[in-house]
mmCIF file of C-alpha atoms in Angstrom:
data_model
loop_
_atom_site.group_PDB
_atom_site.id
_atom_site.type_symbol
_atom_site.label_atom_id
_atom_site.label_comp_id
_atom_site.label_asym_id
_atom_site.label_seq_id
_atom_site.Cartn_x
_atom_site.Cartn_y
_atom_site.Cartn_z
ATOM 1 C CA MET A 31 6.348 12.648 -18.852
ATOM 2 C CA LEU A 32 4.788 11.457 -15.350
ATOM 3 C CA ARG A 33 7.018 8.434 -14.278
ATOM 4 C CA ASP A 34 9.921 10.955 -15.219
ATOM 5 C CA SER A 35 8.516 13.982 -13.156
ATOM 6 C CA ALA A 36 7.423 11.796 -10.431
ATOM 7 C CA ARG A 37 11.166 9.965 -10.138
ATOM 8 C CA GLY A 38 12.817 13.570 -10.008
ATOM 9 C CA PHE A 39 10.562 14.640 -7.823
ATOM 10 C CA LEU A 40 10.906 11.587 -5.041
ATOM 11 C CA ALA A 41 14.416 11.810 -5.980
ATOM 12 C CA GLU A 42 14.785 16.017 -4.316
ATOM 13 C CA LYS A 43 12.223 15.982 -2.012
ATOM 14 C CA SER A 44 12.520 11.868 -0.008
ATOM 15 C CA PRO A 45 15.335 10.098 -0.830
ATOM 16 C CA VAL A 46 15.791 7.161 1.342
ATOM 17 C CA SER A 47 18.216 9.362 3.426
ATOM 18 C CA ALA A 48 14.538 10.729 4.141
ATOM 19 C CA LEU A 49 13.613 7.478 5.715
ATOM 20 C CA ARG A 50 16.689 7.045 7.643
ATOM 21 C CA ARG A 51 15.925 10.352 9.290
ATOM 22 C CA LEU A 52 12.244 9.653 10.097
ATOM 23 C CA ARG A 53 13.559 6.464 11.659
ATOM 24 C CA ASP A 54 16.271 8.124 13.645
ATOM 25 C CA THR A 55 14.492 10.724 14.674
ATOM 26 C CA LYS A 56 11.503 8.843 16.061
ATOM 27 C CA ASP A 57 9.523 11.795 14.044
ATOM 28 C CA LYS A 58 6.244 12.095 15.213
ATOM 29 C CA ASP A 59 3.836 11.052 12.566
ATOM 30 C CA GLY A 60 6.511 8.970 10.671
ATOM 31 C CA PHE A 61 6.136 11.024 7.615
ATOM 32 C CA ASP A 62 6.907 14.326 6.079
ATOM 33 C CA ARG A 63 3.540 16.865 6.496
ATOM 34 C CA ASP A 64 5.890 19.165 3.791
ATOM 35 C CA LEU A 65 5.856 15.787 1.214
ATOM 36 C CA TRP A 66 2.569 15.384 1.649
ATOM 37 C CA ARG A 67 1.585 18.765 0.384
ATOM 38 C CA GLY A 68 4.568 18.635 -1.793
ATOM 39 C CA MET A 69 2.590 15.327 -3.819
ATOM 40 C CA LYS A 70 -0.722 17.572 -3.032
ATOM 41 C CA ASP A 71 1.006 20.122 -5.914
ATOM 42 C CA MET A 72 2.233 17.754 -8.750
ATOM 43 C CA GLY A 73 -1.192 16.766 -8.399
ATOM 44 C CA TRP A 74 -1.121 13.082 -6.911
ATOM 45 C CA THR A 75 -3.816 13.421 -3.942
ATOM 46 C CA GLY A 76 -6.494 13.639 -6.763
ATOM 47 C CA ILE A 77 -5.045 10.846 -9.010
ATOM 48 C CA LEU A 78 -8.141 8.884 -8.598
ATOM 49 C CA ILE A 79 -10.753 11.341 -7.594
ATOM 50 C CA ASP A 80 -12.844 12.676 -10.785
ATOM 51 C CA GLU A 81 -12.438 16.797 -11.799
ATOM 52 C CA ALA A 82 -15.574 17.954 -10.542
ATOM 53 C CA ASN A 83 -14.201 16.631 -7.176
ATOM 54 C CA GLY A 84 -10.971 18.599 -7.264
ATOM 55 C CA GLY A 85 -8.983 15.725 -8.991
ATOM 56 C CA SER A 86 -7.476 15.101 -12.028
ATOM 57 C CA ASP A 87 -8.922 11.457 -12.677
ATOM 58 C CA PHE A 88 -5.557 9.798 -13.806
ATOM 59 C CA GLY A 89 -6.257 6.731 -13.021
ATOM 60 C CA HIS A 90 -5.011 3.449 -12.053
ATOM 61 C CA VAL A 91 -1.930 3.025 -14.505
ATOM 62 C CA GLY A 92 -0.790 6.918 -13.796
ATOM 63 C CA MET A 93 -1.198 5.827 -9.272
ATOM 64 C CA ALA A 94 1.002 2.827 -10.072
ATOM 65 C CA LEU A 95 3.466 4.809 -11.759
ATOM 66 C CA VAL A 96 3.900 7.357 -8.584
ATOM 67 C CA CYS A 97 3.581 4.391 -6.298
ATOM 68 C CA GLU A 98 6.402 2.330 -8.407
ATOM 69 C CA GLU A 99 9.071 5.721 -7.417
ATOM 70 C CA MET A 100 8.490 5.914 -4.295
ATOM 71 C CA GLY A 101 9.421 2.322 -4.161
ATOM 72 C CA ARG A 102 12.228 3.245 -5.646
ATOM 73 C CA THR A 103 13.216 5.781 -2.371
ATOM 74 C CA LEU A 104 11.214 3.836 -0.095
ATOM 75 C CA THR A 105 9.068 7.347 0.634
ATOM 76 C CA ALA A 106 6.851 7.861 3.613
ATOM 77 C CA SER A 107 3.358 9.061 2.931
ATOM 78 C CA PRO A 108 -0.365 8.501 3.303
ATOM 79 C CA PHE A 109 -0.568 7.716 -0.517
ATOM 80 C CA LEU A 110 -2.011 4.509 -0.465
ATOM 81 C CA SER A 111 -4.051 5.011 2.138
ATOM 82 C CA THR A 112 -6.092 8.275 1.458
ATOM 83 C CA ALA A 113 -5.147 8.901 -1.687
ATOM 84 C CA VAL A 114 -5.908 5.265 -3.498
ATOM 85 C CA MET A 115 -8.126 3.143 -1.165
ATOM 86 C CA ALA A 116 -10.009 5.833 0.748
ATOM 87 C CA ALA A 117 -10.911 8.219 -2.362
ATOM 88 C CA THR A 118 -11.913 4.721 -4.538
ATOM 89 C CA ALA A 119 -14.108 3.956 -1.316
ATOM 90 C CA ILE A 120 -15.986 7.308 -1.399
ATOM 91 C CA ARG A 121 -15.598 7.855 -5.057
ATOM 92 C CA ARG A 122 -17.842 4.773 -5.918
ATOM 93 C CA GLY A 123 -19.688 4.453 -3.059
ATOM 94 C CA GLY A 124 -19.866 7.788 -1.042
ATOM 95 C CA ASN A 125 -23.396 9.906 -1.484
ATOM 96 C CA ASP A 126 -23.529 13.325 -2.979
ATOM 97 C CA GLU A 127 -22.885 14.452 0.122
ATOM 98 C CA GLN A 128 -20.322 12.619 1.201
ATOM 99 C CA LYS A 129 -18.232 12.816 -1.860
ATOM 100 C CA LYS A 130 -18.103 16.753 -1.760
ATOM 101 C CA LYS A 131 -17.064 17.223 1.578
ATOM 102 C CA TRP A 132 -14.064 14.670 2.065
ATOM 103 C CA LEU A 133 -13.163 14.258 -1.730
ATOM 104 C CA PRO A 134 -11.897 17.867 -2.368
ATOM 105 C CA ALA A 135 -10.552 17.862 1.186
ATOM 106 C CA ILE A 136 -8.673 14.304 -0.387
ATOM 107 C CA SER A 137 -6.919 15.911 -3.306
ATOM 108 C CA ASP A 138 -6.199 19.665 -1.180
ATOM 109 C CA ALA A 139 -4.150 16.944 0.916
ATOM 110 C CA LYS A 140 -6.212 18.641 3.788
ATOM 111 C CA ALA A 141 -7.113 15.040 5.023
ATOM 112 C CA ILE A 142 -5.840 11.525 5.946
ATOM 113 C CA ILE A 143 -8.166 8.654 6.216
ATOM 114 C CA ALA A 144 -6.723 5.054 7.169
ATOM 115 C CA LEU A 145 -8.928 1.857 6.196
ATOM 116 C CA ALA A 146 -9.989 -0.170 8.790
ATOM 117 C CA VAL A 147 -10.600 -3.698 7.363
ATOM 118 C CA ASP A 148 -8.013 -6.892 9.451
ATOM 119 C CA GLU A 149 -8.064 -8.097 12.614
ATOM 120 C CA GLY A 150 -5.919 -10.779 13.212
ATOM 121 C CA ARG A 151 -2.092 -11.351 11.790
ATOM 122 C CA LYS A 152 -3.192 -11.906 8.057
ATOM 123 C CA HIS A 153 -5.323 -9.836 5.714
ATOM 124 C CA ALA A 154 -8.704 -11.596 5.990
ATOM 125 C CA PRO A 155 -11.472 -8.714 4.648
ATOM 126 C CA GLU A 156 -14.301 -11.851 4.972
ATOM 127 C CA GLY A 157 -13.235 -12.612 8.465
ATOM 128 C CA ILE A 158 -14.368 -9.195 10.138
ATOM 129 C CA ALA A 159 -16.244 -9.211 13.526
ATOM 130 C CA LEU A 160 -16.033 -6.006 14.333
ATOM 131 C CA LYS A 161 -19.596 -5.749 15.420
ATOM 132 C CA ALA A 162 -21.697 -2.413 14.482
ATOM 133 C CA GLU A 163 -25.631 -3.276 16.065
ATOM 134 C CA MET A 164 -28.563 -1.028 16.193
ATOM 135 C CA ALA A 165 -28.648 1.435 19.587
ATOM 136 C CA GLY A 166 -31.867 3.582 18.513
ATOM 137 C CA ASN A 167 -31.277 5.741 15.300
ATOM 138 C CA ALA A 168 -27.455 5.034 15.419
ATOM 139 C CA PHE A 169 -25.136 1.779 15.025
ATOM 140 C CA LYS A 170 -22.970 0.970 17.936
ATOM 141 C CA LEU A 171 -19.218 -0.100 16.543
ATOM 142 C CA ASN A 172 -17.344 -2.241 19.040
ATOM 143 C CA GLY A 173 -14.061 -4.661 18.166
ATOM 144 C CA GLU A 174 -10.414 -4.077 17.553
ATOM 145 C CA LYS A 175 -8.523 -3.468 13.560
ATOM 146 C CA SER A 176 -5.381 -4.511 13.786
ATOM 147 C CA PHE A 177 -2.658 -2.819 11.188
ATOM 148 C CA VAL A 178 -4.296 0.018 10.109
ATOM 149 C CA VAL A 179 -2.300 2.032 8.140
ATOM 150 C CA ASP A 180 -1.489 5.641 9.003
ATOM 151 C CA GLY A 181 -3.984 4.902 11.697
ATOM 152 C CA HIS A 182 -2.093 7.404 14.055
ATOM 153 C CA VAL A 183 -2.554 10.166 12.263
ATOM 154 C CA ALA A 184 -6.003 10.010 10.529
ATOM 155 C CA ASP A 185 -8.074 12.299 11.090
ATOM 156 C CA SER A 186 -11.081 10.182 10.373
ATOM 157 C CA ILE A 187 -11.529 6.508 9.732
ATOM 158 C CA LEU A 188 -13.009 4.383 7.376
ATOM 159 C CA VAL A 189 -14.101 1.571 9.189
ATOM 160 C CA ALA A 190 -15.752 -1.844 8.143
ATOM 161 C CA ALA A 191 -17.732 -3.729 10.599
ATOM 162 C CA ARG A 192 -20.277 -6.854 10.719
ATOM 163 C CA VAL A 193 -23.677 -5.400 10.965
ATOM 164 C CA GLU A 194 -24.911 -9.677 10.314
ATOM 165 C CA GLY A 195 -24.162 -12.673 10.040
ATOM 166 C CA GLU A 196 -20.602 -14.311 11.436
ATOM 167 C CA PRO A 197 -16.922 -13.784 10.345
ATOM 168 C CA GLY A 198 -16.173 -15.550 7.008
ATOM 169 C CA ASN A 199 -19.208 -14.094 5.453
ATOM 170 C CA LYS A 200 -19.316 -11.975 2.340
ATOM 171 C CA GLU A 201 -22.710 -10.846 3.617
ATOM 172 C CA GLY A 202 -23.946 -8.595 6.255
ATOM 173 C CA ILE A 203 -20.377 -6.338 6.042
ATOM 174 C CA ALA A 204 -20.783 -2.271 6.039
ATOM 175 C CA LEU A 205 -18.447 0.454 5.694
ATOM 176 C CA PHE A 206 -18.706 3.636 8.189
ATOM 177 C CA LEU A 207 -16.378 6.821 8.397
ATOM 178 C CA VAL A 208 -15.932 7.800 11.724
ATOM 179 C CA ASP A 209 -13.748 10.564 12.813
ATOM 180 C CA ALA A 210 -10.688 9.295 14.825
ATOM 181 C CA LYS A 211 -11.127 11.407 17.904
ATOM 182 C CA SER A 212 -14.783 10.505 18.620
ATOM 183 C CA PRO A 213 -15.095 8.860 22.377
ATOM 184 C CA GLY A 214 -14.835 5.301 22.443
ATOM 185 C CA ILE A 215 -11.876 5.392 19.582
ATOM 186 C CA THR A 216 -8.448 4.365 20.997
ATOM 187 C CA ILE A 217 -5.597 3.967 18.985
ATOM 188 C CA GLU A 218 -1.993 2.473 19.353
ATOM 189 C CA ARG A 219 0.872 3.293 17.427
ATOM 190 C CA VAL A 220 2.882 0.839 15.926
ATOM 191 C CA THR A 221 6.386 0.750 14.209
ATOM 192 C CA SER A 222 6.880 -1.690 11.917
ATOM 193 C CA VAL A 223 10.166 -3.846 11.163
ATOM 194 C CA ASP A 224 10.740 -1.396 7.809
ATOM 195 C CA SER A 225 10.017 2.181 9.958
ATOM 196 C CA GLY A 226 6.830 2.494 8.702
ATOM 197 C CA ASN A 227 3.844 3.104 10.788
ATOM 198 C CA ASN A 228 0.648 1.312 11.456
ATOM 199 C CA ALA A 229 -1.807 1.278 14.443
ATOM 200 C CA ARG A 230 -4.378 -1.030 16.254
ATOM 201 C CA ILE A 231 -7.404 0.372 16.873
ATOM 202 C CA ARG A 232 -10.014 -0.107 19.500
ATOM 203 C CA PHE A 233 -13.811 1.209 18.833
ATOM 204 C CA ASP A 234 -15.981 1.001 22.024
ATOM 205 C CA ASN A 235 -19.269 1.858 22.125
ATOM 206 C CA VAL A 236 -18.557 4.244 19.239
ATOM 207 C CA ASN A 237 -21.314 5.603 17.568
ATOM 208 C CA ALA A 238 -22.141 5.690 13.807
ATOM 209 C CA THR A 239 -25.478 7.153 12.508
ATOM 210 C CA GLY A 240 -26.479 5.937 8.618
ATOM 211 C CA ALA A 241 -24.894 9.765 7.485
ATOM 212 C CA ASP A 242 -21.664 7.600 8.216
ATOM 213 C CA ALA A 243 -22.046 4.810 5.796
ATOM 214 C CA LEU A 244 -20.839 4.341 2.624
ATOM 215 C CA GLY A 245 -22.974 1.935 -0.252
ATOM 216 C CA GLU A 246 -26.071 0.267 1.413
ATOM 217 C CA THR A 247 -25.626 -0.812 4.732
ATOM 218 C CA GLY A 248 -24.625 -5.135 5.191
ATOM 219 C CA LYS A 249 -24.353 -4.607 1.599
ATOM 220 C CA ALA A 250 -20.664 -3.286 1.409
ATOM 221 C CA TYR A 251 -18.382 -6.403 0.714
ATOM 222 C CA GLY A 252 -18.268 -5.043 -3.441
ATOM 223 C CA LEU A 253 -17.264 -2.056 -2.398
ATOM 224 C CA LEU A 254 -14.356 -2.912 0.168
ATOM 225 C CA GLU A 255 -12.892 -4.833 -2.420
ATOM 226 C CA ASN A 256 -12.781 -2.264 -4.957
ATOM 227 C CA ALA A 257 -10.992 -0.252 -2.230
ATOM 228 C CA LEU A 258 -8.516 -3.029 -1.681
ATOM 229 C CA ASN A 259 -8.101 -4.636 -4.899
ATOM 230 C CA ALA A 260 -6.700 -0.618 -6.009
ATOM 231 C CA GLY A 261 -4.557 -0.506 -2.988
ATOM 232 C CA ARG A 262 -3.240 -4.114 -3.854
ATOM 233 C CA ALA A 263 -2.203 -2.535 -7.290
ATOM 234 C CA GLY A 264 -0.506 0.418 -6.069
ATOM 235 C CA VAL A 265 1.132 -1.951 -3.415
ATOM 236 C CA SER A 266 2.257 -4.376 -6.252
ATOM 237 C CA ALA A 267 3.860 -1.399 -8.343
ATOM 238 C CA GLU A 268 5.584 -0.088 -5.110
ATOM 239 C CA MET A 269 7.228 -3.191 -5.012
ATOM 240 C CA LEU A 270 7.793 -3.325 -8.512
ATOM 241 C CA GLY A 271 9.496 0.212 -7.650
ATOM 242 C CA ILE A 272 11.528 -1.712 -4.878
ATOM 243 C CA ALA A 273 12.318 -5.355 -7.356
ATOM 244 C CA GLY A 274 13.572 -2.499 -9.665
ATOM 245 C CA GLU A 275 15.693 -0.344 -7.833
ATOM 246 C CA SER A 276 17.191 -3.150 -5.524
ATOM 247 C CA PHE A 277 18.087 -5.090 -9.010
ATOM 248 C CA GLU A 278 19.583 -1.757 -10.306
ATOM 249 C CA ARG A 279 21.783 -0.932 -7.394
ATOM 250 C CA THR A 280 22.748 -4.792 -7.208
ATOM 251 C CA VAL A 281 24.048 -4.749 -11.322
ATOM 252 C CA ALA A 282 26.094 -1.097 -10.550
ATOM 253 C CA TYR A 283 27.582 -2.962 -7.366
ATOM 254 C CA LEU A 284 28.669 -6.182 -10.104
ATOM 255 C CA LYS A 285 30.463 -3.810 -11.923
ATOM 256 C CA GLU A 286 32.482 -1.513 -9.802
ATOM 257 C CA ARG A 287 33.809 -5.278 -7.138
ATOM 258 C CA LYS A 288 36.726 -7.006 -8.062
ATOM 259 C CA GLN A 289 37.714 -9.948 -7.031
ATOM 260 C CA PHE A 290 40.716 -12.065 -8.180
ATOM 261 C CA GLY A 291 41.746 -9.574 -10.557
ATOM 262 C CA LYS A 292 38.610 -8.595 -12.352
ATOM 263 C CA ALA A 293 34.936 -7.250 -11.534
ATOM 264 C CA ILE A 294 32.563 -10.014 -10.453
ATOM 265 C CA GLY A 295 29.806 -9.398 -12.734
ATOM 266 C CA GLU A 296 31.983 -10.493 -15.308
ATOM 267 C CA PHE A 297 31.229 -14.120 -13.600
ATOM 268 C CA GLN A 298 28.681 -15.693 -15.821
ATOM 269 C CA ALA A 299 27.314 -17.504 -11.753
ATOM 270 C CA LEU A 300 26.382 -13.977 -11.167
ATOM 271 C CA GLN A 301 24.973 -12.754 -14.651
ATOM 272 C CA HIS A 302 23.091 -15.789 -14.506
ATOM 273 C CA ARG A 303 21.445 -14.571 -11.394
ATOM 274 C CA ALA A 304 20.892 -11.252 -12.914
ATOM 275 C CA ALA A 305 19.497 -12.375 -15.928
ATOM 276 C CA HIS A 306 16.902 -14.400 -14.193
ATOM 277 C CA LEU A 307 16.012 -11.540 -12.272
ATOM 278 C CA PHE A 308 15.851 -8.878 -14.914
ATOM 279 C CA GLY A 309 13.402 -11.377 -16.558
ATOM 280 C CA GLU A 310 11.042 -11.618 -13.505
ATOM 281 C CA ILE A 311 10.841 -8.069 -13.121
ATOM 282 C CA GLU A 312 9.568 -7.198 -16.548
ATOM 283 C CA LEU A 313 7.074 -10.213 -16.136
ATOM 284 C CA LEU A 314 5.917 -8.342 -12.714
ATOM 285 C CA ARG A 315 5.768 -5.242 -14.573
ATOM 286 C CA SER A 316 3.267 -6.564 -17.149
ATOM 287 C CA LEU A 317 1.057 -7.745 -14.878
ATOM 288 C CA VAL A 318 1.088 -4.824 -12.906
ATOM 289 C CA LEU A 319 0.181 -2.893 -15.987
ATOM 290 C CA ALA A 320 -2.372 -5.459 -16.551
ATOM 291 C CA ALA A 321 -3.861 -4.763 -13.352
ATOM 292 C CA CYS A 322 -4.575 -1.266 -13.321
ATOM 293 C CA VAL A 323 -6.065 -1.420 -16.579
ATOM 294 C CA ALA A 324 -8.345 -3.986 -15.780
ATOM 295 C CA LEU A 325 -9.081 -1.476 -12.856
ATOM 296 C CA ASP A 326 -9.517 1.656 -14.881
ATOM 297 C CA LYS A 327 -12.136 -0.128 -17.396
ATOM 298 C CA ASN A 328 -14.152 -2.520 -14.489
ATOM 299 C CA PRO A 329 -12.815 -2.123 -11.755
ATOM 300 C CA ASP A 330 -16.001 -4.974 -10.038
ATOM 301 C CA GLY A 331 -13.926 -7.565 -13.005
ATOM 302 C CA ALA A 332 -10.406 -6.284 -11.729
ATOM 303 C CA GLY A 333 -9.958 -9.026 -8.780
ATOM 304 C CA THR A 334 -8.084 -12.213 -11.114
ATOM 305 C CA ALA A 335 -5.771 -9.757 -12.460
ATOM 306 C CA VAL A 336 -5.058 -7.546 -9.139
ATOM 307 C CA SER A 337 -4.052 -11.519 -7.425
ATOM 308 C CA ALA A 338 -2.090 -12.109 -10.391
ATOM 309 C CA ALA A 339 0.323 -8.977 -10.022
ATOM 310 C CA LYS A 340 0.086 -9.227 -6.249
ATOM 311 C CA PHE A 341 1.349 -12.350 -5.878
ATOM 312 C CA LYS A 342 3.927 -12.175 -8.613
ATOM 313 C CA ALA A 343 5.045 -9.014 -6.711
ATOM 314 C CA CYS A 344 5.531 -10.614 -3.303
ATOM 315 C CA GLU A 345 7.098 -13.200 -5.071
ATOM 316 C CA THR A 346 9.684 -10.747 -7.457
ATOM 317 C CA ALA A 347 10.272 -8.522 -4.943
ATOM 318 C CA LYS A 348 11.706 -11.187 -2.100
ATOM 319 C CA LEU A 349 14.174 -12.261 -5.147
ATOM 320 C CA ALA A 350 15.043 -9.363 -6.138
ATOM 321 C CA VAL A 351 16.012 -7.862 -2.225
ATOM 322 C CA SER A 352 17.269 -11.296 -1.230
ATOM 323 C CA GLU A 353 19.601 -11.202 -4.635
ATOM 324 C CA ALA A 354 20.123 -8.041 -3.550
ATOM 325 C CA VAL A 355 21.692 -8.574 0.488
ATOM 326 C CA GLN A 356 23.471 -11.792 -0.657
ATOM 327 C CA MET A 357 25.615 -10.289 -3.934
ATOM 328 C CA PHE A 358 26.402 -6.883 -1.538
ATOM 329 C CA GLY A 359 27.964 -9.834 0.666
ATOM 330 C CA GLY A 360 28.892 -8.716 4.557
ATOM 331 C CA MET A 361 27.747 -5.126 3.702
ATOM 332 C CA GLY A 362 24.509 -6.435 2.868
ATOM 333 C CA MET A 363 23.600 -6.761 6.421
ATOM 334 C CA THR A 364 24.914 -3.625 7.350
ATOM 335 C CA ASP A 365 22.782 -0.495 8.220
ATOM 336 C CA GLU A 366 25.197 1.516 6.214
ATOM 337 C CA ILE A 367 24.105 -0.101 2.677
ATOM 338 C CA ASP A 368 20.094 0.465 1.835
ATOM 339 C CA ALA A 369 19.899 -3.048 0.939
ATOM 340 C CA GLY A 370 17.917 -4.207 4.013
ATOM 341 C CA LEU A 371 16.322 -1.180 4.251
ATOM 342 C CA PHE A 372 14.416 -2.524 1.101
ATOM 343 C CA MET A 373 15.089 -5.740 2.075
ATOM 344 C CA LYS A 374 13.159 -4.465 4.895
ATOM 345 C CA ARG A 375 9.782 -3.132 3.210
ATOM 346 C CA ALA A 376 9.782 -5.627 0.814
ATOM 347 C CA ARG A 377 8.734 -8.330 3.846
ATOM 348 C CA VAL A 378 5.694 -5.549 5.378
ATOM 349 C CA THR A 379 4.507 -4.944 1.462
ATOM 350 C CA GLN A 380 4.652 -8.763 1.088
ATOM 351 C CA GLU A 381 2.065 -9.493 3.695
ATOM 352 C CA PHE A 382 0.320 -5.978 3.401
ATOM 353 C CA LEU A 383 -3.483 -6.733 1.631
ATOM 354 C CA GLY A 384 -2.635 -10.483 1.047
ATOM 355 C CA ASP A 385 0.105 -11.935 0.971
ATOM 356 C CA ALA A 386 1.524 -14.339 -1.709
ATOM 357 C CA TYR A 387 -0.657 -17.704 -0.766
ATOM 358 C CA PHE A 388 -3.904 -15.271 -0.197
ATOM 359 C CA HIS A 389 -3.754 -14.543 -3.710
ATOM 360 C CA ALA A 390 -2.359 -17.618 -5.406
ATOM 361 C CA ASP A 391 -5.911 -19.211 -3.430
ATOM 362 C CA ARG A 392 -7.660 -16.558 -4.776
ATOM 363 C CA PHE A 393 -6.462 -16.481 -7.895
ATOM 364 C CA ALA A 394 -7.432 -20.032 -8.186
ATOM 365 C CA LEU A 395 -10.390 -20.159 -6.880
ATOM 366 C CA SER A 396 -11.724 -17.931 -9.790
ATOM 367 C CA GLN A 397 -10.236 -20.319 -12.233
ATOM 368 C CA LYS A 398 -12.259 -22.347 -10.817
ATOM 369 C CA PHE A 399 -9.335 -24.785 -10.268
#
């Protein structure tokens, strides 16, 4: 039922043409705020928030169904940054006052919160170098973050900082929730190849107090991983949607396009490629479901299942969009056909929160290979 309602809502409110409109008009937000409020009415913004704080507590399996349908329509929204990653971090690491302030605001679509982790070209949460140094009774944040999704429209920024130790060390990490308009914060919007939005954010002597910290200061790496794993599962589900939609559009074209007097889908070589892709998508579906079930049962022990899903999502989405472009022929490379838009989104999501190599390495280490 959730899948059907999500598919119907997004088909009406956020078809692929909505992304084209945002791109072509250079929308100042990069997403439709009416759509975001509509997602609130559908109950999606509170899908990972407990009922006491205004959510539905539907869990990660439900979250993934919504993300998959968003992938089918290339929906632009702050869902992953705010309703998935920020909500997870605050729910698991926030004190009572922080939960009471932020979780209902997220659930009511009144707050957008961006998670600022990475500082280089590749996803590397252990490599955090942005410093949080004690100055009197507060911390001073200094450093720079890159690829902060929805950072340009965020009301608050959940920033990972280092209070001690060196980059590469999991110890010494803290999470601070700071106002995006705080003195010393400079935000530069970056529009990616898929017309999505992220930001480079500079922190110059930004004040953060102990009341702004989530979890135990200096020991927040586990909490950060919880939030990232929820996001990784969500983006894996989105990539499942990208792959599934690309596959279905391609198969429809194979049935329609004719060469030598018959549909090109009748040629065995193309049938084999389509059958192979279908199998890969179904395998990815199983891995995404397994990751979300693991997150619902034991978030602290779900990392291996999440990495398996994200690895397979990177490989399968890449295969699906490449096959789509090839089978559509020359038209697949034009802006007139949506295949290219799915390819661009797949390329960005491959990198977001860890590429295939990053997650293959995590999986291998977890299995002591």
